[in-house]
XYZ file of C-alpha atoms in Angstrom:
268
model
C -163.038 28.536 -25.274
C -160.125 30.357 -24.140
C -159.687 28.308 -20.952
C -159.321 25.087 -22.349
C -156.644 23.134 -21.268
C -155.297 25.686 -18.482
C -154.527 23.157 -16.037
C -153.596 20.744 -18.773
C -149.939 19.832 -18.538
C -148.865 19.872 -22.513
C -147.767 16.566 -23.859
C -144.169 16.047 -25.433
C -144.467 15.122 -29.045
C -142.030 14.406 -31.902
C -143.490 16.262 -34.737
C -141.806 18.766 -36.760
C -141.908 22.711 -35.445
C -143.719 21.036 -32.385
C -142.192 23.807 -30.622
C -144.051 26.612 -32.626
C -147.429 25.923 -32.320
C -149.344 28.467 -30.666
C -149.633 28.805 -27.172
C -153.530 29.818 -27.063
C -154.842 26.939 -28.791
C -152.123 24.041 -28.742
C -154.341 22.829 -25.354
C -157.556 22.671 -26.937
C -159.552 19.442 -27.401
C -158.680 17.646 -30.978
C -155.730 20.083 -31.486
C -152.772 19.288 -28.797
C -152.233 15.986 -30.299
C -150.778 14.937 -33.797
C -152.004 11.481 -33.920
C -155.769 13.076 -33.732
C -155.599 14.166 -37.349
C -154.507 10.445 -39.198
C -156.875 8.767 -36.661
C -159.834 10.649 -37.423
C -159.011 10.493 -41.883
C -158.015 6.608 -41.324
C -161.366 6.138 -39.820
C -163.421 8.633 -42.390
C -161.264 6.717 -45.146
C -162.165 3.382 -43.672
C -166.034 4.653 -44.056
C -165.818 5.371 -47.842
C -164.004 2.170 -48.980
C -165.905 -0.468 -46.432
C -169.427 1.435 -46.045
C -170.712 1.262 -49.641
C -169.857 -2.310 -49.664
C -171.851 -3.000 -46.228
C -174.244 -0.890 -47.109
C -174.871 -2.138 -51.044
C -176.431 -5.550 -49.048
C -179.244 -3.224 -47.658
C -181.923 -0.622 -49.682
C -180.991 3.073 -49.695
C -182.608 5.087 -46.785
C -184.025 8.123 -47.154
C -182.847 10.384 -43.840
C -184.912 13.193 -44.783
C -184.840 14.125 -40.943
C -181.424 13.319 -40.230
C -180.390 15.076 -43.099
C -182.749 18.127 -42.368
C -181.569 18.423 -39.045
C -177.770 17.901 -39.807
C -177.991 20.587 -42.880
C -179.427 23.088 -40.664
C -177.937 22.307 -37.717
C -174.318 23.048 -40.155
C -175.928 26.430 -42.101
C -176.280 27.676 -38.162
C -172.767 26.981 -37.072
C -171.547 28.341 -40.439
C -173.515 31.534 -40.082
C -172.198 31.552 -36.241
C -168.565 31.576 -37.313
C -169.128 33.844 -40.318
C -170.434 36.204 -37.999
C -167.980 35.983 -35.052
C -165.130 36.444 -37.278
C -166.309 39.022 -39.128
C -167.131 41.176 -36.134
C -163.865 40.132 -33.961
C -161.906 41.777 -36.643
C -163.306 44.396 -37.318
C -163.013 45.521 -33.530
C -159.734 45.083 -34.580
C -159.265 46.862 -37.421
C -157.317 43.685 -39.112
C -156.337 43.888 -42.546
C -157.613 41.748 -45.214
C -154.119 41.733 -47.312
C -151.971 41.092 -45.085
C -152.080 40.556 -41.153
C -149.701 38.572 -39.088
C -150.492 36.169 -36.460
C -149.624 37.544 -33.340
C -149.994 35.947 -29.793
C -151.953 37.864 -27.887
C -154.893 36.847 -25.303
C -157.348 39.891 -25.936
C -160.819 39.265 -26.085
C -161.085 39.776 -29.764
C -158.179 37.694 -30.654
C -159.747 34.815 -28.088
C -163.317 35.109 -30.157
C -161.521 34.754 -33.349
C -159.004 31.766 -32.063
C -162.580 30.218 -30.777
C -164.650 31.188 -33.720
C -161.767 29.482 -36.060
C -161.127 26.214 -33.499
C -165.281 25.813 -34.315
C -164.104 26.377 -37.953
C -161.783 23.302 -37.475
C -164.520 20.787 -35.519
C -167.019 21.484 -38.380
C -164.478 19.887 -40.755
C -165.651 16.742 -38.615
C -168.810 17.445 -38.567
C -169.175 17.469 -42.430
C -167.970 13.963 -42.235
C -171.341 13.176 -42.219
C -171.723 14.209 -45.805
C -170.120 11.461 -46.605
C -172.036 8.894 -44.712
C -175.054 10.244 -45.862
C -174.428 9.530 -48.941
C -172.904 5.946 -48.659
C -176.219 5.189 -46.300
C -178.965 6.693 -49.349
C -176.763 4.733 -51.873
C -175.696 7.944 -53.811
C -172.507 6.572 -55.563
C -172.037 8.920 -58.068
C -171.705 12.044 -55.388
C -169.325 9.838 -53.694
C -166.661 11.262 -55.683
C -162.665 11.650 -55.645
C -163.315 15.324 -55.634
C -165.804 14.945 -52.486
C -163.963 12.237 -50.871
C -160.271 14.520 -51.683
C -161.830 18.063 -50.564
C -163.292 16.700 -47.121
C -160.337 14.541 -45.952
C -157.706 17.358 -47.205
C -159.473 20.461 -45.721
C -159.475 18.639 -42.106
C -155.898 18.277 -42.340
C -155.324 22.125 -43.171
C -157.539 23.109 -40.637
C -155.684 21.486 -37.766
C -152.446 22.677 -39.057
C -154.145 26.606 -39.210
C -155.625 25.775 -35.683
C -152.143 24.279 -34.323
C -150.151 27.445 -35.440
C -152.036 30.335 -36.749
C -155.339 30.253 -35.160
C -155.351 34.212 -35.394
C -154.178 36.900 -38.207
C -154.713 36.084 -41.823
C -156.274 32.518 -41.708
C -159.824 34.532 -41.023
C -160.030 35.595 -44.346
C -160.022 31.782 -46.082
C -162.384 30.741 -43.221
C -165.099 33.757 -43.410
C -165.288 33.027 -47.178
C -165.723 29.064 -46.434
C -168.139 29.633 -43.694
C -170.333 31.966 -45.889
C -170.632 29.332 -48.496
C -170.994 26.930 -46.514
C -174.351 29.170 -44.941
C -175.660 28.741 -48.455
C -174.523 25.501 -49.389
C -176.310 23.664 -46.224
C -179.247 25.960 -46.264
C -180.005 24.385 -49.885
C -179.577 20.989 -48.647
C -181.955 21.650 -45.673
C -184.630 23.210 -48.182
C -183.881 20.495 -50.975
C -185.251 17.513 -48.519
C -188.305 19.089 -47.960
C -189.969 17.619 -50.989
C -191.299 18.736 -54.440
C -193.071 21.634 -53.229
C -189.975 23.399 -51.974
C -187.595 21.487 -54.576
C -189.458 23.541 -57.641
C -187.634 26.682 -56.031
C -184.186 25.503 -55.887
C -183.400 26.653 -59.542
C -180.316 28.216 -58.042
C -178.548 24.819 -57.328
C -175.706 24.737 -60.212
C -174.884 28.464 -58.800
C -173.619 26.851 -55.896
C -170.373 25.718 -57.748
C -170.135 28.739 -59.419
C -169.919 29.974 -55.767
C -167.595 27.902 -54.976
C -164.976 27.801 -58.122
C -165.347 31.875 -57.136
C -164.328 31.273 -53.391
C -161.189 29.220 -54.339
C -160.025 31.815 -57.051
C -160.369 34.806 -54.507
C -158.509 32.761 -51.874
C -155.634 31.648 -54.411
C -155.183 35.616 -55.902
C -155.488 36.503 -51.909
C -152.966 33.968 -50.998
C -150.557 34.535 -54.100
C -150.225 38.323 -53.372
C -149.493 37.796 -49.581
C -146.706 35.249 -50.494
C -145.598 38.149 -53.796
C -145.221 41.079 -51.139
C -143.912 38.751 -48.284
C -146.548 39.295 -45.626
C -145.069 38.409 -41.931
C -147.572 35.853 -42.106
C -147.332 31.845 -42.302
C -144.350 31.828 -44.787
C -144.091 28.726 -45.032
C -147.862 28.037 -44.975
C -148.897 31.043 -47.435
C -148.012 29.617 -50.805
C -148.669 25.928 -49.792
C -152.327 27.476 -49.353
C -151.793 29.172 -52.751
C -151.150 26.342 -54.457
C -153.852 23.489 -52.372
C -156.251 25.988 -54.379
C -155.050 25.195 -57.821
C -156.646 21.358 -57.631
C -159.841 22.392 -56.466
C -160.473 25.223 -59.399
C -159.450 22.314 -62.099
C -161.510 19.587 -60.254
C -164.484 21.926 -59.560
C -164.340 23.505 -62.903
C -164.136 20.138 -64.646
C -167.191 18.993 -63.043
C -169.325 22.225 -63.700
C -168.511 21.900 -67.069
C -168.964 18.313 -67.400
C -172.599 18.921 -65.602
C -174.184 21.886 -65.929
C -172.436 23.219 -69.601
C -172.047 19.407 -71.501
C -175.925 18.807 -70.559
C -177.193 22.182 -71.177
C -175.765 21.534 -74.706
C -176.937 18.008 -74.943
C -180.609 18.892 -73.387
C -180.623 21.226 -77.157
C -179.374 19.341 -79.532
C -182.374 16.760 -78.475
């Protein structure tokens, strides 16, 4: 990963700190340049307004092997950046309050630049959630929260890959990728039919999970920015704060369905 883009001669573009990105990774395929990032979203935005109209014409398919294959192949990558990062810094003894990005071409710091970059193409990848959804005629999971989470989270990620693809940003992305190790291993094992389905009593823990992962990462970002950590100033609260939306949205809809029907399922 670290060679990419060597012999690439890098592009002049008008963007705002242009100039600061990061040498190691500005080079690297889907990162160098800006006009990657509203391409991709206009075209996954594009999908989610014009596909379920298409599609409506046509019956629901079922993409049990698709999806089986796509959920696993996503729990592996997961579980391969999970790992990588975790290891890289820990060779490095980085700290988990409060370590600056520094450019620097060690090994370590290379594996955790690559480990993160893979971070950043997965965003892509889960894409496909979407269109799996529009093709099986699954509306209701076609949400503003779904539809708001994947588009947004791309964005970051190229931003964090552009111009702190080391330091701090491992901590947000080892939590991510460790959900997301759980979250796709359920939807591999939840397409494998009734048999296997009768053991996934653990699904509505899965947004527990997740409303957990975006308060540690908003009290993680909100003391870094408190004790001004040489880190992403102007990037540290602006995480902070993309956090806040996602607990209210992701509360909202645990409550509306896991504690509204629990309490409806007893008063029957």
């Amino acid at each position: 990963m670290a060679s990419f883009g060597n012999n690439t001669k890098i592009l002049s573009y008008s963007y705002p700190f242009a100039d600061l990105a990061d040498e190691r990774t500005r080079n690297w395929p889907l990162v160098e340049s800006p006009w990657n990032v509203p391409a991709l979203l206009g075209l996954y935005l594009m999908m989610v307004y014009y596909g379920p109209k298409w599609t409506a014409r046509y019956k629901p398919l079922q993409l049990r092997l698709p999806l089986f294959c796509h959920s696993l192949a996503m729990a592996c990558l997961n579980a391969y950046i999970c790992v990588e990062l975790f290891t890289a810094t820990r060779a490095l003894d980085y700290s988990f309050s409060c370590q600056p990005c520094r450019v620097n071409h060690s090994p370590n710091e290379m594996r955790i630049a690559a480990a993160f970059w893979w971070f950043y193409i997965s965003k892509i990848l889960e894409f496909a959630d979407t269109a799996f959804f529009i093709l099986r005629h699954k509306w209701s999971q076609l949400s503003f929260l779904h539809v708001y989470h994947h588009s947004t989270m791309f964005a970051f990620c190229w931003i964090f890959i552009k111009w702190l693809p080391t330091g701090s940003t491992y901590v947000p992305s080892l939590i991510n990728s460790f959900v997301h190790v759980i979250m796709y291993s359920y939807y591999a094992l939840s397409v494998l039919g009734p048999r296997i389905q009768k053991f996934l009593w653990w699904k509505r823990y899965l947004t527990g999970l997740q409303l957990l992962q975006f308060t540690i990462v908003l009290m993680w970002a909100s003391q870094m920015a408190f004790r001004g950590c040489d880190y992403g100033s102007w990037l540290t609260p602006l995480g902070a704060a993309y956090m806040v939306p996602f607990l209210f949205m992701f509360g909202r809809f645990y409550v509306q369905k896991y504690r509204i029907s629990t309490v409806a399922k007893k008063a029957k």
